[in-house]
GROMACS .gro file of C-alpha atoms in nm:
model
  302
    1UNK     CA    1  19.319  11.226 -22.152
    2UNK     CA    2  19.091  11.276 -21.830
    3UNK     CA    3  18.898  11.622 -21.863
    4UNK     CA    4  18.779  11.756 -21.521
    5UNK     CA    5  18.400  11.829 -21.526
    6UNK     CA    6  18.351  12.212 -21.552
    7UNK     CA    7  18.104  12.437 -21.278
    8UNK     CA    8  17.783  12.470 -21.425
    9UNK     CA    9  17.783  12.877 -21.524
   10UNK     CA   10  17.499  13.060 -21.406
   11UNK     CA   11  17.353  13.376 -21.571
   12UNK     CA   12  17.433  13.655 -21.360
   13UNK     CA   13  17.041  13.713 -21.279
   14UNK     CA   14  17.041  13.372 -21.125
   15UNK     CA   15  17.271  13.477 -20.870
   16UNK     CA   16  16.996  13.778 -20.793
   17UNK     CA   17  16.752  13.748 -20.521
   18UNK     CA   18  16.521  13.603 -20.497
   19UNK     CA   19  16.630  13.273 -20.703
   20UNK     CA   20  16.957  13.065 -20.612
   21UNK     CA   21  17.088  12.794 -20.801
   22UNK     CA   22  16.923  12.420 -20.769
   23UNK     CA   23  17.042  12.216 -21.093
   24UNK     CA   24  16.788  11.932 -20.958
   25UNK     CA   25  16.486  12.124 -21.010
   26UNK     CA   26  16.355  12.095 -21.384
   27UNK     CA   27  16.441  12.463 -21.459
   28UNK     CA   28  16.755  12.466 -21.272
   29UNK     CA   29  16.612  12.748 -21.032
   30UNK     CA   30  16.415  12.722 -20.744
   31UNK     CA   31  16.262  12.981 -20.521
   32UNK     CA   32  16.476  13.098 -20.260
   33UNK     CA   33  16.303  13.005 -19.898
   34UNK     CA   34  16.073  13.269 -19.732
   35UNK     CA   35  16.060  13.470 -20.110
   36UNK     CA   36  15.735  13.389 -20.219
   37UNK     CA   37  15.425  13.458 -20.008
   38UNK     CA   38  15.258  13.188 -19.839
   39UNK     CA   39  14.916  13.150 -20.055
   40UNK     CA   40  14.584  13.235 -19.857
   41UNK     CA   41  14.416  12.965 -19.649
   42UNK     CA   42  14.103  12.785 -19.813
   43UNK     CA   43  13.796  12.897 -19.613
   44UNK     CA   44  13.595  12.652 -19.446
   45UNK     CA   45  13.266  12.609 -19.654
   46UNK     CA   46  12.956  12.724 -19.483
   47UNK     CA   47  12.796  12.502 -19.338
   48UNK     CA   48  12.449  12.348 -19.580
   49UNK     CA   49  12.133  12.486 -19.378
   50UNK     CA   50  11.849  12.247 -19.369
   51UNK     CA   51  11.603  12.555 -19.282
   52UNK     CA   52  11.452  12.798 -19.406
   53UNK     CA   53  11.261  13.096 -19.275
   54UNK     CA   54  11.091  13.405 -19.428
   55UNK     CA   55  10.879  13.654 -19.291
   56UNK     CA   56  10.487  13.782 -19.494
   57UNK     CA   57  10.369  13.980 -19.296
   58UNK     CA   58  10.268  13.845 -18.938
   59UNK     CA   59  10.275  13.507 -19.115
   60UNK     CA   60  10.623  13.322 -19.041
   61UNK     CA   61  10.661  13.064 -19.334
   62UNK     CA   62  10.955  12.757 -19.215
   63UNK     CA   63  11.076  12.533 -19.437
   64UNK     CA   64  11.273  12.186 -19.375
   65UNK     CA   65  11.505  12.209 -19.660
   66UNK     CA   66  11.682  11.933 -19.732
   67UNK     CA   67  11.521  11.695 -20.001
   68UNK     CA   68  11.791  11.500 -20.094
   69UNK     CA   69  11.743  11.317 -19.754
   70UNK     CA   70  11.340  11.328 -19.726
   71UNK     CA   71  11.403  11.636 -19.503
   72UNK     CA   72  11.533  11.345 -19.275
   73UNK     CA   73  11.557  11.537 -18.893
   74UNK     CA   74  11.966  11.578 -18.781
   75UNK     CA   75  12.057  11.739 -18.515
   76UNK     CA   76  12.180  12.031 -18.668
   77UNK     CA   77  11.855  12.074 -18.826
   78UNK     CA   78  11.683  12.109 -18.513
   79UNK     CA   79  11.914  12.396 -18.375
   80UNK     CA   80  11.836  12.552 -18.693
   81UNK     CA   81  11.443  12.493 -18.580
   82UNK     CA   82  11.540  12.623 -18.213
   83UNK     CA   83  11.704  12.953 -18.361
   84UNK     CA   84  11.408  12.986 -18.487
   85UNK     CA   85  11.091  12.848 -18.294
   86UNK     CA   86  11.271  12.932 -17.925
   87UNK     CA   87  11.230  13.277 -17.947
   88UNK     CA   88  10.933  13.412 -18.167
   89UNK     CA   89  10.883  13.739 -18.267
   90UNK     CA   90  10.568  13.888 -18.072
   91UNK     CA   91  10.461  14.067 -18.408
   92UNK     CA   92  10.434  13.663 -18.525
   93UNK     CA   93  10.067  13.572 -18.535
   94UNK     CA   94  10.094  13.206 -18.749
   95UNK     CA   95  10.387  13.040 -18.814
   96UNK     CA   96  10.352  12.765 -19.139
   97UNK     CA   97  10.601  12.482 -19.120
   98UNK     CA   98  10.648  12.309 -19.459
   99UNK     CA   99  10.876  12.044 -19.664
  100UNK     CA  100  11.070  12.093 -19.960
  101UNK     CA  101  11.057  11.786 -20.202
  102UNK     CA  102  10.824  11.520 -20.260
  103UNK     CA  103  10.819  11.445 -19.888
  104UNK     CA  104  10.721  11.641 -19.589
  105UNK     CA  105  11.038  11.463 -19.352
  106UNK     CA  106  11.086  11.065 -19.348
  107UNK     CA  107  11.203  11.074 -18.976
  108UNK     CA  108  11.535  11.095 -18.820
  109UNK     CA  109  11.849  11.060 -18.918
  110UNK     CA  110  11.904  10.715 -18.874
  111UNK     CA  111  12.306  10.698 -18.970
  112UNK     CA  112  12.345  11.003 -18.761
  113UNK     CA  113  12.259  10.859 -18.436
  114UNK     CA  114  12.421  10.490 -18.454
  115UNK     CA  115  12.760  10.726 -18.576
  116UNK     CA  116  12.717  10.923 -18.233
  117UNK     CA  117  12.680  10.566 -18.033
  118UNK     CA  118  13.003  10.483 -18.236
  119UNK     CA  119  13.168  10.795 -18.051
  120UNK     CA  120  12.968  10.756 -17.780
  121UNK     CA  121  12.816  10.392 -17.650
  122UNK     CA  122  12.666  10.536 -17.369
  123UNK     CA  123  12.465  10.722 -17.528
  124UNK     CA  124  12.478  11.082 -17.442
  125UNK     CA  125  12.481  11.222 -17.816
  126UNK     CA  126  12.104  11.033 -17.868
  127UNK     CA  127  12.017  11.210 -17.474
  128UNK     CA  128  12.094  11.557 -17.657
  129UNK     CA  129  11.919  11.517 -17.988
  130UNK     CA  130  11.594  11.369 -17.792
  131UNK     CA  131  11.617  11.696 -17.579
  132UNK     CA  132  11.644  11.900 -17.888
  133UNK     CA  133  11.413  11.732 -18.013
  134UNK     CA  134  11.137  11.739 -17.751
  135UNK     CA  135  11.207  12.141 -17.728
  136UNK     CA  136  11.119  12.203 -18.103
  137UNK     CA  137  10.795  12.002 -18.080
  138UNK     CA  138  10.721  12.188 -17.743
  139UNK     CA  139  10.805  12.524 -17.936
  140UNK     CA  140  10.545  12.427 -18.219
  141UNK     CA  141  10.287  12.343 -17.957
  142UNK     CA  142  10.338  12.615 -17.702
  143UNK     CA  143  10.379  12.884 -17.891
  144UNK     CA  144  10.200  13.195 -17.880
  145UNK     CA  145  10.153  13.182 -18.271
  146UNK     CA  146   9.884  12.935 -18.430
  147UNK     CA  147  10.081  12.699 -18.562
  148UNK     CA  148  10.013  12.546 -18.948
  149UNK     CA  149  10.149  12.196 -19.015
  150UNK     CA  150  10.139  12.219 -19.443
  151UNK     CA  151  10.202  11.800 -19.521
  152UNK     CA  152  10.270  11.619 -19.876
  153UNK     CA  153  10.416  11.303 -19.933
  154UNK     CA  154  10.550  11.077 -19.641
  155UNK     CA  155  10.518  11.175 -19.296
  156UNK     CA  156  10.745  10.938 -19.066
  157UNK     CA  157  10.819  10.914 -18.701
  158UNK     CA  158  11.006  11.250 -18.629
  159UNK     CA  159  10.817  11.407 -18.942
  160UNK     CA  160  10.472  11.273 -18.840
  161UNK     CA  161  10.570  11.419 -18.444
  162UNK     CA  162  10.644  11.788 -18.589
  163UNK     CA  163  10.305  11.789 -18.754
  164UNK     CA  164  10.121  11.682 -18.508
  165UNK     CA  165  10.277  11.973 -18.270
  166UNK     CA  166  10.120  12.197 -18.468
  167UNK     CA  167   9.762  12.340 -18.403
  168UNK     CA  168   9.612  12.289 -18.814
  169UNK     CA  169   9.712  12.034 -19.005
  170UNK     CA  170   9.651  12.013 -19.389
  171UNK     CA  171   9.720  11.764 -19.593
  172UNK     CA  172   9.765  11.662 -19.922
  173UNK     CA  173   9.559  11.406 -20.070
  174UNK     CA  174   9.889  11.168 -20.138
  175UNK     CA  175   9.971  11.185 -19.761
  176UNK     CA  176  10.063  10.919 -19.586
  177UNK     CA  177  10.139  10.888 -19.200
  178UNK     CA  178  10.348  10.589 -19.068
  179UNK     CA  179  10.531  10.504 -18.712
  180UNK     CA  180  10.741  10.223 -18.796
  181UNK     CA  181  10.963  10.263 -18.510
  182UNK     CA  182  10.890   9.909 -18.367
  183UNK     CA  183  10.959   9.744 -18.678
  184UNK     CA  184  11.342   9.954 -18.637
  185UNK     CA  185  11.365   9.815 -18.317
  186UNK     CA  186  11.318  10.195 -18.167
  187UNK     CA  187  11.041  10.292 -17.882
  188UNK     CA  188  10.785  10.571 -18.002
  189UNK     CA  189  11.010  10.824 -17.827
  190UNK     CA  190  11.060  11.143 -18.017
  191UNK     CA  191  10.960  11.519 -17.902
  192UNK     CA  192  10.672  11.394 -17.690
  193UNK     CA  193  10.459  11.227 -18.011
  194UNK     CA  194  10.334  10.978 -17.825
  195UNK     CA  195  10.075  11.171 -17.547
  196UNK     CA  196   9.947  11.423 -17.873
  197UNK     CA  197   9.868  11.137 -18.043
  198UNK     CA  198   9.666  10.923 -17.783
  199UNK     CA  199   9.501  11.294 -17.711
  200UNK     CA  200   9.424  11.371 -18.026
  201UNK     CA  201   9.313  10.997 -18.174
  202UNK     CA  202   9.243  10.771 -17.836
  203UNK     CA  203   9.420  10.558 -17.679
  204UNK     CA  204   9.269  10.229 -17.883
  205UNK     CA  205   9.349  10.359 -18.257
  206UNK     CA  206   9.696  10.461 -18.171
  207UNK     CA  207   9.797  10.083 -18.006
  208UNK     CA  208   9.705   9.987 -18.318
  209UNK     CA  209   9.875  10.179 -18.568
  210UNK     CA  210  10.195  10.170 -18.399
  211UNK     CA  211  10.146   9.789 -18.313
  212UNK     CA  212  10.121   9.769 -18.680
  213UNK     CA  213  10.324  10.014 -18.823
  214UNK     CA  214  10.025  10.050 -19.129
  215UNK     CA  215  10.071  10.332 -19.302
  216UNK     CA  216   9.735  10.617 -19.269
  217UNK     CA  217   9.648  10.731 -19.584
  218UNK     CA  218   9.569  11.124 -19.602
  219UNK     CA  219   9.140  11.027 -19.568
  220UNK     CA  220   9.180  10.812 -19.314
  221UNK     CA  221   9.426  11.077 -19.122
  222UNK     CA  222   9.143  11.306 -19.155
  223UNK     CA  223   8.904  11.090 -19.012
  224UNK     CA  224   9.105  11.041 -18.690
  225UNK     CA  225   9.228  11.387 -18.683
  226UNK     CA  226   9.566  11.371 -18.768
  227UNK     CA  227   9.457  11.623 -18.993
  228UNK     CA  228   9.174  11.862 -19.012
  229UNK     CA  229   9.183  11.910 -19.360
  230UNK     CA  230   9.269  11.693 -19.721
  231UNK     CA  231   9.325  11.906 -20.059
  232UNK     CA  232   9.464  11.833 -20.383
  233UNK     CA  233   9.863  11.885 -20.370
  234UNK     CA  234   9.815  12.250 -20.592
  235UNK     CA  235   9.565  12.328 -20.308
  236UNK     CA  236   9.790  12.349 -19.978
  237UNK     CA  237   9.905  12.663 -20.040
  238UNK     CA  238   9.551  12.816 -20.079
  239UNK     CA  239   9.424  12.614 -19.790
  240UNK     CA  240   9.655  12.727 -19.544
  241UNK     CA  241   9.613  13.109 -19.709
  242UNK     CA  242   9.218  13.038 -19.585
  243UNK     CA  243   9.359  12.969 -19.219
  244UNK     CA  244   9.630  13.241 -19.156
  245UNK     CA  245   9.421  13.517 -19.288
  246UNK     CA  246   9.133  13.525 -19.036
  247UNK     CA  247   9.390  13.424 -18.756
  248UNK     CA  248   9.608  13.741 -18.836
  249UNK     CA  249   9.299  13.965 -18.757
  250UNK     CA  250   9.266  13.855 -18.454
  251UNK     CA  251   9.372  14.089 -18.145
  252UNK     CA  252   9.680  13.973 -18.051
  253UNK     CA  253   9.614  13.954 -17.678
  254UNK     CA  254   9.329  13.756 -17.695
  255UNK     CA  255   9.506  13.527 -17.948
  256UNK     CA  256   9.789  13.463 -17.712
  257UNK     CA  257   9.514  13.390 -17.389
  258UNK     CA  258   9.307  13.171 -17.623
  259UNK     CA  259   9.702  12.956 -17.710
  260UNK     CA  260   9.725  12.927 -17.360
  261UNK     CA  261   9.382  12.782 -17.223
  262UNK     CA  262   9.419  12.548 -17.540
  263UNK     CA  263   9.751  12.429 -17.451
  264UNK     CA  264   9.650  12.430 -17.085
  265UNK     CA  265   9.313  12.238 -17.125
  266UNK     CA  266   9.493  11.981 -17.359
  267UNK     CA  267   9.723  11.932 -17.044
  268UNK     CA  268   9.489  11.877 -16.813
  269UNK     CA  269   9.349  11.587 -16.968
  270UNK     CA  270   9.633  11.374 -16.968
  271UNK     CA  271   9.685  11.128 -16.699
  272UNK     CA  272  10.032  11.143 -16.744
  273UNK     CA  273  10.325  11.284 -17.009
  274UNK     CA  274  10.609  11.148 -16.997
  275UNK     CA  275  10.736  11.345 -17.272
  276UNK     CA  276  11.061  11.470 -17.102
  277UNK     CA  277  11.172  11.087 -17.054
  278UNK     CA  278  11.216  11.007 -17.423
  279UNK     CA  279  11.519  11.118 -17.480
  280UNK     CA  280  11.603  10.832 -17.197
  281UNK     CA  281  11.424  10.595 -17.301
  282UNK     CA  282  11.548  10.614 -17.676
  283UNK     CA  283  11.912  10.668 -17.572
  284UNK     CA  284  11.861  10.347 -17.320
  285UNK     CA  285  11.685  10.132 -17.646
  286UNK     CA  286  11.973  10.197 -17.896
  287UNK     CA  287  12.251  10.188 -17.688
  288UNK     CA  288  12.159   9.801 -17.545
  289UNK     CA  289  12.099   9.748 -17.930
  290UNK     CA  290  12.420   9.860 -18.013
  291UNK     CA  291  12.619   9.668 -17.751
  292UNK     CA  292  12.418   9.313 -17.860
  293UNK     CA  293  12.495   9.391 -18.192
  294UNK     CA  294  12.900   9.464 -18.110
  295UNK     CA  295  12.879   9.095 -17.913
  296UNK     CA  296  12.754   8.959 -18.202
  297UNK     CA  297  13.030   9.082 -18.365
  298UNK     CA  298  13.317   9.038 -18.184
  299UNK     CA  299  13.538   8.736 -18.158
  300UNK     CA  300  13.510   8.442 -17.957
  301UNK     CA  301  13.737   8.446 -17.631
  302UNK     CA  302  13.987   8.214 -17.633
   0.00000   0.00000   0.00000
């Protein structure tokens, strides 16, 4: 005998708003359409800051903060350094720039710039950071505020060109300085390095170091006046205390007159600075390397 199927039966609060029958879902209910509210969006996470700043006094203290990457210098970490270096506070007398980590910054952000000649081959990404990057350095150095370099570990390219920007340099007795941009296949070309150096060392010593690409030990740094001072690693701190607490007595007009003859004086005796063309000439470099390399790696024409 053939029995039809019977209609499923439904409890009468199924048939109430806001469920309706669906005998696929496991339950055999499902949410009517529209019913439920839509859950929140998931906010964008802030974005990781690579810098940080805190005011003592008339003593600005700036920190690279990222040392998981050796402080490594991204673009993003030098508008952080803009927002604050561009515009100083006039009540600003010294301004300390220091590393978290073992290392005071191990240069540039490599992946970061061959991934903006991946988006852009011409080069224009590499034009902006070298900009950026020439403005910081020219903040450090220009600035109305003595500024402190405070150096441990491993100063490379971009990290060795922000302490040289600075007016006092101390260094721990486990620094090391290196410029092995040659050996990269990269001109010395970052935030106007190049003219501080041959001013402050000579012309001769420089050729050879970044000939080379020897690391300078923290003595030897001293002796050619990369830095002006060498302590124990404990010591920085009080070091730089023995340098920002005269400075901050200092009337703050003649302080900001005696910046500018400095700066102005330290002009004057180069024969040339050709500072503003590195962002060119490094955006020129790694492009052509980047195009030989993508020959290299492309097929062979039929």
């Amino acid at each position: 005998m053939n029995v039809s199927p019977q209609a499923p039966q439904y409890p009468s609060h199924a048939m109430q708003p806001p469920y309706v029958p669906y005998p696929s879902a496991p339950t055999g209910w499902y949410p009517q359409p529209g019913s439920v509210p839509e859950p929140a969006p998931i906010p964008e996470p802030a974005p990781t800051r690579t810098v940080r700043s805190e005011l003592r006094g008339a003593v600005l203290h700036v920190e690279l903060d990222s040392p998981g990457t050796g402080n490594a210098v991204t673009a993003a970490m030098l508008d952080e350094l803009l927002a604050v270096l561009a515009v100083p506070d006039p009540a600003v007398r010294v301004i300390v720039l220091s590393a978290a980590g073992r290392d005071f910054c191990l240069g540039g952000d490599r992946d970061e710039l061959f991934a903006g000649l991946d988006e852009d081959p011409t080069g224009g990404g590499i034009r902006s950071y070298g900009d950026k990057a020439r403005r910081v350095c020219e903040a450090l150095t220009n600035s109305s505020a003595v500024t402190v370099a405070r150096v441990q570990g491993r100063a490379t390219g971009a990290g060795f060109a922000l302490a040289l920007a600075c007016d006092l340099r101390v260094g721990a007795d486990d620094a090391v300085f290196r410029l092995p941009e040659l050996a990269l296949g990269l001109p010395v070309a970052w935030g106007g390095l190049l003219p501080r150096l041959i001013h402050e060392v000579g012309a001769a010593r420089v050729r050879e170091i970044i000939l080379t690409g020897r690391p300078v030990g923290a003595v030897e740094a001293r002796e050619l006046a990369i830095l002006q001072r060498v302590v124990p690693e404990e010591d920085l701190d009080a070091a730089v205390a023995e340098w920002t607490r005269p400075v901050t007595r200092r009337p703050e007009a003649a302080l900001r007159v005696t910046k500018t003859l400095l700066a102005a004086h330290a002009s004057a005796t180069r024969l040339a600075d050709a500072s503003v063309l590195d962002s060119e000439l490094m955006a020129s470099v790694l492009a052509a390397a980047h195009y030989t390399r993508g020959l290299a790696t492309r097929p062979p024409a039929f």
